[in-house]
Coordinates of C-alpha atoms in Angstrom, one line a residue:
M1 CA -9.0 -65.6 -19.5
L2 CA -12.0 -62.9 -18.1
N3 CA -14.1 -61.1 -21.2
P4 CA -15.3 -58.0 -19.7
T5 CA -17.8 -57.6 -22.6
R6 CA -19.4 -61.0 -22.2
S7 CA -19.6 -60.7 -18.5
I8 CA -21.2 -57.0 -18.6
A9 CA -23.8 -58.4 -21.1
M10 CA -24.3 -61.5 -18.3
L11 CA -24.6 -59.0 -15.7
S12 CA -26.8 -57.2 -17.3
K13 CA -29.5 -60.1 -18.4
Q14 CA -29.6 -61.7 -15.1
A15 CA -29.3 -58.8 -12.8
R16 CA -31.5 -57.1 -14.9
F17 CA -29.1 -53.4 -14.8
P18 CA -29.2 -51.6 -17.5
L19 CA -25.8 -51.8 -19.9
R20 CA -24.7 -48.8 -19.0
A21 CA -24.7 -49.0 -14.9
C22 CA -23.4 -52.3 -15.7
C23 CA -20.2 -50.5 -17.6
M24 CA -19.5 -48.3 -15.0
L25 CA -19.3 -50.8 -11.9
V26 CA -17.0 -52.9 -14.6
F27 CA -14.9 -49.6 -14.9
T28 CA -14.5 -48.4 -11.2
V29 CA -13.5 -52.5 -9.8
L30 CA -10.3 -52.5 -13.0
A31 CA -9.6 -49.0 -11.7
G32 CA -9.6 -50.0 -8.1
A33 CA -7.5 -53.7 -9.0
L34 CA -4.8 -51.4 -11.0
T35 CA -4.6 -49.2 -8.4
A36 CA -3.7 -52.2 -5.5
C37 CA -1.5 -53.6 -7.9
G38 CA 0.9 -51.0 -8.0
G39 CA -0.7 -49.9 -11.4
S40 CA -1.5 -46.6 -12.3
S41 CA -5.2 -44.9 -11.4
A42 CA -5.6 -44.3 -15.0
V43 CA -7.5 -46.8 -16.9
S44 CA -6.6 -48.5 -20.4
G45 CA -9.5 -48.3 -22.5
V46 CA -10.7 -51.3 -25.3
A47 CA -8.9 -49.6 -27.8
G48 CA -5.7 -49.0 -25.5
S49 CA -5.6 -45.1 -25.2
T50 CA -5.1 -43.9 -21.1
V51 CA -7.6 -42.0 -19.6
T52 CA -7.0 -39.8 -17.2
P53 CA -9.0 -37.9 -14.7
T54 CA -8.9 -34.1 -14.8
P55 CA -7.5 -32.0 -12.2
S56 CA -9.8 -30.5 -10.4
P57 CA -8.3 -26.1 -11.9
A58 CA -6.7 -24.0 -8.8
P59 CA -8.4 -21.6 -7.0
T60 CA -7.4 -18.1 -8.4
P61 CA -5.5 -16.5 -5.5
A62 CA -7.4 -13.8 -3.8
P63 CA -5.7 -10.0 -4.5
T64 CA -3.4 -8.3 -2.2
P65 CA -5.2 -6.2 -0.3
S66 CA -4.5 -2.5 -0.7
P67 CA -2.3 -1.0 2.6
T68 CA -5.5 -0.3 5.2
P69 CA -6.0 3.7 4.9
G70 CA -5.8 5.5 8.3
A71 CA -6.1 8.1 10.0
A72 CA -5.2 11.6 8.7
P73 CA -2.0 12.8 9.7
K74 CA -2.0 15.6 12.2
A75 CA 0.6 18.4 14.0
T76 CA 0.8 18.1 17.7
V77 CA 1.6 20.7 19.4
L78 CA 4.2 18.9 22.7
T79 CA 5.1 22.9 23.6
S80 CA 5.8 25.2 23.2
G81 CA 8.4 26.5 26.1
L82 CA 11.7 26.8 24.2
S83 CA 13.6 29.5 22.9
S84 CA 14.2 30.2 19.6
P85 CA 14.9 26.6 19.0
W86 CA 17.6 25.9 15.9
G87 CA 18.4 22.0 16.3
M88 CA 18.0 18.5 17.8
A89 CA 19.5 15.5 18.4
F90 CA 17.6 12.3 19.7
L91 CA 19.7 10.9 23.0
P92 CA 19.1 7.3 23.0
D93 CA 16.0 6.7 25.4
G94 CA 14.1 9.3 23.4
R95 CA 15.0 12.2 25.2
M96 CA 15.9 15.2 22.2
L97 CA 18.4 17.6 22.7
V98 CA 18.1 21.2 21.4
T99 CA 20.0 24.2 21.1
Q100 CA 18.5 27.4 21.6
K101 CA 20.1 29.9 19.3
A102 CA 20.6 32.4 21.9
G103 CA 23.5 30.1 23.6
T104 CA 22.1 27.2 25.5
M105 CA 20.9 23.6 24.9
V106 CA 18.2 21.6 26.9
I107 CA 17.1 18.1 27.0
V108 CA 13.4 17.5 26.6
S109 CA 11.5 14.6 27.8
A110 CA 10.9 11.5 25.0
N111 CA 7.0 12.3 25.6
G112 CA 7.7 16.4 24.7
T113 CA 6.3 17.9 27.7
T114 CA 9.2 18.5 30.3
I115 CA 12.1 21.1 29.9
S116 CA 15.3 20.7 31.5
A117 CA 16.8 24.0 32.7
P118 CA 19.0 25.2 29.9
F119 CA 22.8 25.0 30.5
S120 CA 25.8 26.5 27.9
P121 CA 28.3 24.9 26.0
A122 CA 30.6 27.4 28.3
L123 CA 32.7 28.3 24.6
P124 CA 33.9 32.1 24.7
N125 CA 33.4 34.4 21.8
L126 CA 29.5 32.5 21.0
V127 CA 27.2 35.6 19.7
S128 CA 23.9 35.7 18.9
S129 CA 22.8 37.8 16.5
G130 CA 20.5 37.9 13.5
Q131 CA 20.8 34.5 12.0
G132 CA 24.3 33.4 14.1
G133 CA 23.8 32.4 17.6
L134 CA 23.8 28.4 18.8
L135 CA 23.0 26.2 15.8
D136 CA 23.1 23.0 14.9
V137 CA 23.7 19.7 17.3
A138 CA 24.8 16.6 16.7
L139 CA 26.0 13.0 18.1
D140 CA 28.4 11.6 17.9
P141 CA 28.4 7.6 15.6
D142 CA 29.2 5.7 18.8
F143 CA 27.2 7.9 21.7
D144 CA 26.9 5.9 24.7
L145 CA 26.0 8.4 27.7
T146 CA 27.9 6.5 29.9
T147 CA 31.5 5.0 27.6
N148 CA 31.0 8.3 25.2
P149 CA 28.9 10.8 25.9
R150 CA 30.2 13.4 23.0
I151 CA 28.5 15.8 20.9
Y152 CA 29.5 18.1 18.2
W153 CA 27.6 21.1 17.5
T154 CA 27.8 24.6 15.8
F155 CA 27.8 28.7 16.5
S156 CA 28.8 31.8 15.0
E157 CA 32.3 33.0 16.4
S158 CA 33.6 36.0 16.8
G159 CA 36.9 36.8 16.0
T160 CA 39.5 38.6 13.8
G161 CA 37.4 40.8 10.7
G162 CA 33.6 39.9 12.5
S163 CA 32.3 36.0 12.7
G164 CA 32.0 33.3 10.8
T165 CA 30.9 29.1 12.1
A166 CA 32.4 27.0 13.9
V167 CA 32.5 23.4 14.9
A168 CA 33.0 22.4 18.1
R169 CA 32.6 19.3 20.3
G170 CA 32.3 18.6 24.4
N171 CA 31.2 15.7 27.0
L172 CA 27.1 15.9 27.3
V173 CA 26.5 15.0 31.3
A174 CA 23.1 14.0 31.4
N175 CA 21.7 12.9 35.2
A176 CA 19.7 13.2 38.0
S177 CA 21.9 16.0 39.7
G178 CA 21.3 17.9 36.0
N179 CA 23.2 18.4 32.9
A180 CA 26.7 19.9 31.4
I181 CA 28.8 19.9 28.5
Q182 CA 32.5 19.0 29.7
A183 CA 35.5 20.0 27.6
A184 CA 34.2 21.7 25.6
E185 CA 36.4 22.6 22.2
V186 CA 36.5 24.9 19.2
I187 CA 37.9 21.4 16.6
Y188 CA 36.7 23.8 13.4
R189 CA 36.8 27.0 12.2
Q190 CA 35.0 29.1 9.0
V191 CA 37.6 31.2 7.1
P192 CA 37.7 33.7 6.5
K193 CA 35.1 35.7 9.8
V194 CA 33.5 39.0 7.9
G195 CA 31.3 41.2 9.0
G196 CA 27.2 41.0 9.4
D197 CA 24.6 38.3 10.8
G198 CA 23.7 35.8 7.9
H199 CA 24.4 33.1 5.8
F200 CA 26.0 30.8 8.5
G201 CA 24.7 28.0 6.9
S202 CA 26.1 25.5 9.8
R203 CA 24.0 21.5 9.3
L204 CA 25.7 18.7 10.4
V205 CA 25.5 15.4 9.0
F206 CA 27.9 12.1 9.4
R207 CA 28.6 9.8 7.0
S208 CA 28.4 6.1 7.2
D209 CA 32.6 6.3 7.9
K210 CA 32.4 8.8 11.0
T211 CA 33.5 11.4 9.1
L212 CA 31.8 14.6 9.7
F213 CA 29.9 16.8 7.0
V214 CA 29.9 20.9 7.6
T215 CA 27.6 22.5 5.6
L216 CA 28.8 26.2 5.9
G217 CA 26.5 29.8 4.2
E218 CA 28.6 32.4 2.3
R219 CA 28.1 34.9 4.9
Q220 CA 25.8 36.9 2.0
R221 CA 29.1 38.3 0.8
D222 CA 28.0 37.0 -2.6
D223 CA 25.8 39.6 -4.5
P224 CA 23.8 38.2 -7.1
A225 CA 23.0 41.4 -9.2
S226 CA 26.8 41.9 -9.1
P227 CA 27.7 38.1 -9.0
G228 CA 31.5 37.4 -8.6
T229 CA 34.4 34.8 -8.0
G230 CA 35.3 36.4 -4.4
N231 CA 33.4 34.2 -1.6
A232 CA 31.3 31.2 -2.5
Q233 CA 33.4 29.9 -5.7
N234 CA 36.8 31.0 -3.9
L235 CA 38.8 27.8 -3.4
A236 CA 40.8 29.7 -0.8
A237 CA 38.2 30.2 1.5
T238 CA 35.3 28.0 3.2
L239 CA 32.7 30.4 2.6
G240 CA 29.6 28.9 0.5
K241 CA 31.3 25.3 1.1
V242 CA 30.2 21.7 2.1
I243 CA 33.2 20.3 3.9
R244 CA 34.2 17.1 5.4
I245 CA 35.8 16.6 8.7
N246 CA 37.3 13.6 11.0
R247 CA 36.0 13.7 14.3
D248 CA 39.2 16.0 15.4
G249 CA 38.4 18.4 12.8
S250 CA 41.7 16.6 10.9
V251 CA 41.2 16.5 7.4
P252 CA 40.3 12.8 6.5
A253 CA 41.3 11.1 3.1
G254 CA 39.3 11.5 0.0
N255 CA 38.2 14.3 -0.1
P256 CA 38.9 15.8 -3.7
S257 CA 41.8 17.4 -5.3
F258 CA 40.7 20.8 -7.6
G259 CA 44.1 21.4 -8.8
V260 CA 44.1 24.6 -8.0
S261 CA 46.3 26.6 -6.1
G262 CA 45.4 27.4 -2.6
A263 CA 41.9 25.0 -2.6
L264 CA 41.1 24.0 1.4
P265 CA 41.6 20.1 1.4
E266 CA 38.9 20.2 4.0
I267 CA 36.6 21.6 1.1
W268 CA 33.3 18.9 -0.3
S269 CA 31.8 20.5 -2.6
Y270 CA 31.4 24.8 -3.3
G271 CA 29.1 27.2 -5.5
H272 CA 26.2 27.3 -1.9
R273 CA 24.5 30.0 -1.0
N274 CA 23.4 29.0 2.2
P275 CA 22.4 25.6 2.9
Q276 CA 19.6 25.0 6.1
G277 CA 18.6 21.4 5.8
A278 CA 21.2 18.2 5.8
S279 CA 20.4 15.2 5.0
M280 CA 21.8 12.1 4.4
K281 CA 20.2 9.2 1.7
P282 CA 19.1 6.3 3.2
G283 CA 21.4 3.8 1.8
T284 CA 24.0 5.5 0.3
D285 CA 26.8 7.9 1.2
D286 CA 25.4 10.4 -0.5
L287 CA 24.5 13.8 1.2
W288 CA 21.3 15.9 0.0
L289 CA 20.7 19.4 1.3
T290 CA 18.3 22.3 0.7
E291 CA 19.6 25.9 0.6
H292 CA 17.9 29.0 0.4
G293 CA 17.6 30.9 -3.2
P294 CA 18.1 35.0 -3.4
R295 CA 14.0 36.4 -4.8
G296 CA 12.9 32.8 -5.6
G297 CA 15.3 30.0 -6.7
D298 CA 15.2 27.7 -3.4
E299 CA 17.6 24.8 -4.5
L300 CA 17.5 20.6 -3.3
N301 CA 20.5 19.4 -4.4
R302 CA 22.0 16.2 -4.2
V303 CA 26.2 17.0 -3.2
L304 CA 28.5 15.0 -5.1
S305 CA 32.2 15.1 -4.6
G306 CA 34.0 18.1 -6.2
R307 CA 31.1 19.7 -8.0
N308 CA 30.0 23.0 -8.1
Y309 CA 26.5 24.3 -7.8
G310 CA 27.1 27.7 -8.9
W311 CA 26.0 30.7 -6.8
P312 CA 26.5 33.7 -7.2
L313 CA 27.3 32.8 -10.7
R314 CA 24.3 30.8 -11.6
S315 CA 20.7 30.7 -9.8
Y316 CA 16.9 30.7 -11.0
G317 CA 16.4 33.4 -8.4
C318 CA 16.6 37.2 -8.5
P319 CA 18.1 39.9 -8.1
Y320 CA 16.0 41.3 -4.5
S321 CA 16.1 44.9 -7.0
F322 CA 13.6 42.8 -8.3
S323 CA 9.6 42.7 -7.3
N324 CA 8.7 39.2 -8.1
N325 CA 11.2 36.1 -9.9
V326 CA 10.6 35.8 -13.3
P327 CA 13.2 34.0 -15.6
T328 CA 14.2 37.5 -17.6
C329 CA 16.0 38.7 -13.9
W330 CA 17.4 34.3 -12.7
V331 CA 21.1 35.0 -12.5
N332 CA 22.7 34.5 -16.1
G333 CA 19.9 32.9 -17.0
G334 CA 19.3 30.2 -14.3
T335 CA 20.4 27.6 -16.6
H336 CA 23.5 25.6 -14.2
A337 CA 23.9 22.8 -16.7
P338 CA 26.7 22.0 -17.9
T339 CA 29.2 24.3 -16.3
Y340 CA 27.4 23.6 -13.1
E341 CA 25.6 21.1 -10.8
E342 CA 21.4 21.5 -11.5
P343 CA 19.5 21.2 -8.6
K344 CA 16.8 18.6 -9.0
T345 CA 14.1 20.8 -8.2
T346 CA 13.8 24.7 -7.0
W347 CA 11.3 26.8 -5.3
L348 CA 9.6 29.3 -7.6
P349 CA 8.6 32.0 -8.1
N350 CA 8.8 32.3 -4.4
S351 CA 11.1 31.4 -1.5
T352 CA 10.0 28.8 1.1
A353 CA 13.5 29.4 2.8
P354 CA 14.1 25.6 2.7
A355 CA 15.2 25.0 6.7
G356 CA 16.1 21.2 8.4
L357 CA 16.1 18.1 5.7
L358 CA 15.1 14.3 6.4
F359 CA 14.8 11.5 4.3
Y360 CA 11.3 9.4 5.8
T361 CA 12.4 5.6 7.0
G362 CA 9.7 5.1 9.2
T363 CA 6.3 2.3 8.5
R364 CA 3.5 5.2 9.6
F365 CA 2.7 6.5 7.4
D366 CA 3.2 3.7 4.7
D367 CA -0.5 3.6 2.7
L368 CA 0.1 7.3 2.4
G369 CA 3.0 6.4 0.6
W370 CA 5.8 8.7 2.6
Q371 CA 7.8 6.2 3.5
G372 CA 11.8 7.2 1.6
N373 CA 10.1 10.7 0.4
A374 CA 12.4 13.9 1.9
F375 CA 11.1 16.6 3.9
T376 CA 12.0 20.0 4.1
G377 CA 10.8 22.9 6.3
G378 CA 9.5 26.0 5.3
L379 CA 10.3 29.4 7.0
A380 CA 9.1 32.3 4.9
G381 CA 6.1 29.2 3.7
T382 CA 5.3 28.6 7.3
T383 CA 5.4 25.0 6.2
L384 CA 6.5 21.3 6.1
W385 CA 7.4 20.4 1.5
R386 CA 6.6 16.4 1.0
I387 CA 9.4 15.4 -1.7
V388 CA 8.7 12.2 -3.5
L389 CA 11.8 11.2 -5.4
N390 CA 12.1 8.1 -7.9
G391 CA 15.8 7.3 -7.1
D392 CA 17.7 10.7 -7.6
N393 CA 15.3 12.3 -9.8
F394 CA 12.6 14.7 -9.1
V395 CA 8.8 13.8 -8.9
S396 CA 7.0 16.0 -7.3
K397 CA 6.7 18.1 -4.0
E398 CA 3.1 19.1 -2.2
E399 CA 2.7 20.7 1.3
V400 CA 1.6 18.6 4.8
A401 CA -1.9 19.9 5.2
A402 CA -0.8 19.5 8.4
V403 CA 1.7 21.9 9.5
K404 CA 0.6 24.1 7.1
S405 CA -2.5 24.9 8.6
L406 CA -0.3 25.9 12.1
G407 CA 1.5 28.4 9.9
Q408 CA 4.5 28.6 12.0
R409 CA 8.3 28.6 10.6
I410 CA 9.8 25.1 10.3
R411 CA 13.5 25.2 11.5
A412 CA 14.7 22.1 12.2
V413 CA 12.8 17.9 11.0
K414 CA 13.5 14.8 12.5
Q415 CA 12.6 11.8 12.7
G416 CA 12.3 10.3 16.3
P417 CA 12.6 6.8 17.2
D418 CA 9.2 6.0 17.6
G419 CA 8.6 6.9 14.1
W420 CA 6.6 10.2 14.1
I421 CA 8.1 13.7 12.6
Y422 CA 9.6 15.9 14.9
L423 CA 9.2 19.2 14.0
L424 CA 10.9 22.8 15.8
T425 CA 9.3 26.6 15.5
D426 CA 11.4 29.7 15.5
A427 CA 7.7 30.4 17.2
G428 CA 9.6 27.6 20.2
Q429 CA 7.0 24.8 19.8
L430 CA 8.1 21.4 19.5
I431 CA 5.7 19.5 17.1
R432 CA 4.8 15.5 16.3
L433 CA 3.2 15.6 13.2
E434 CA 1.7 11.8 14.4
R435 CA -1.9 10.3 13.5

């Protein structure tokens, strides 16, 4: 048997190699022989221990880059040719169906520069006065211009006792021959009709089960200086309510039961003042809305089945007889809980008069962290608000500078199929918030 020690000594003497070099040579030869025989590449030393080559350390992974900052948001006025626009819905091809308060609709091209001739739903008793007129519009959940061209809209309808919000539906014809509404019919009427021309509410939002939420204002019947229970708190009337109905106006299963004689079955929630912004929160069946307070105290609310939102018995707003909003004039101290639902946030001390509501789901503003944020317009505030939530809890809100600088009353807020945010102003503008 080969004696490694003796062989190394002889090799060193005969070849005049340094002993250390000879040891390294034999070490390498033995390691190769072991590997060739199917053994481990580890080598046993004289004492029988195993020597394993030390692996090179893994490289440190590069840090995940932060989103590349994009250009600052800018507000581009696409057209100023609309007449008191109120509601907007995007058609499948990117065109926009827009209501105009005086009683007509128009279709705006996808690039926002061309406006069709106005056309009317041709329903009797539409009254355009004060805050009333032709108001919101929504497409059927199964909308298709060929197979199911049904749309829904709200309007202020005159009748016995005054006027009130009504919901109608009909079929949209939109082709090269012209635009029209066919087979129009009223499917729901707010009760009772009352005098005055304010606080119609009127936003339309479809739920995932294809039932329809309608926001209904209290028609300016409740006085915060002398709050009572005859209107927004009255479950036998639909003033100051959110209702849930089927697409034909009937009452669906699953609405709350209030256990009160005479309570109307379409009511979903009550104690609202004038909700002019409404949207479903993505990934949920939760309706959220923004509503006007009196002098200050505008609210953002998550609307839950059967809940009472307090108006006019509670508000962080003040009666109009006060010149400023201060805590000492809040209605019944302001605090809603535990009897009523607390708003998620309020606007204090000044009202912004929120209108329109959007939960942004696009990717155009990812580096700004806008995905999942809520956006609502301001009428009196002439602005657009960005609202940050953590789950269902309010974190912060700020005005979008590019829109604020325009000084326009923002009436509607929608996300376009291109991921940009589209706004309507009372002055007749269609604005795209882009980069």
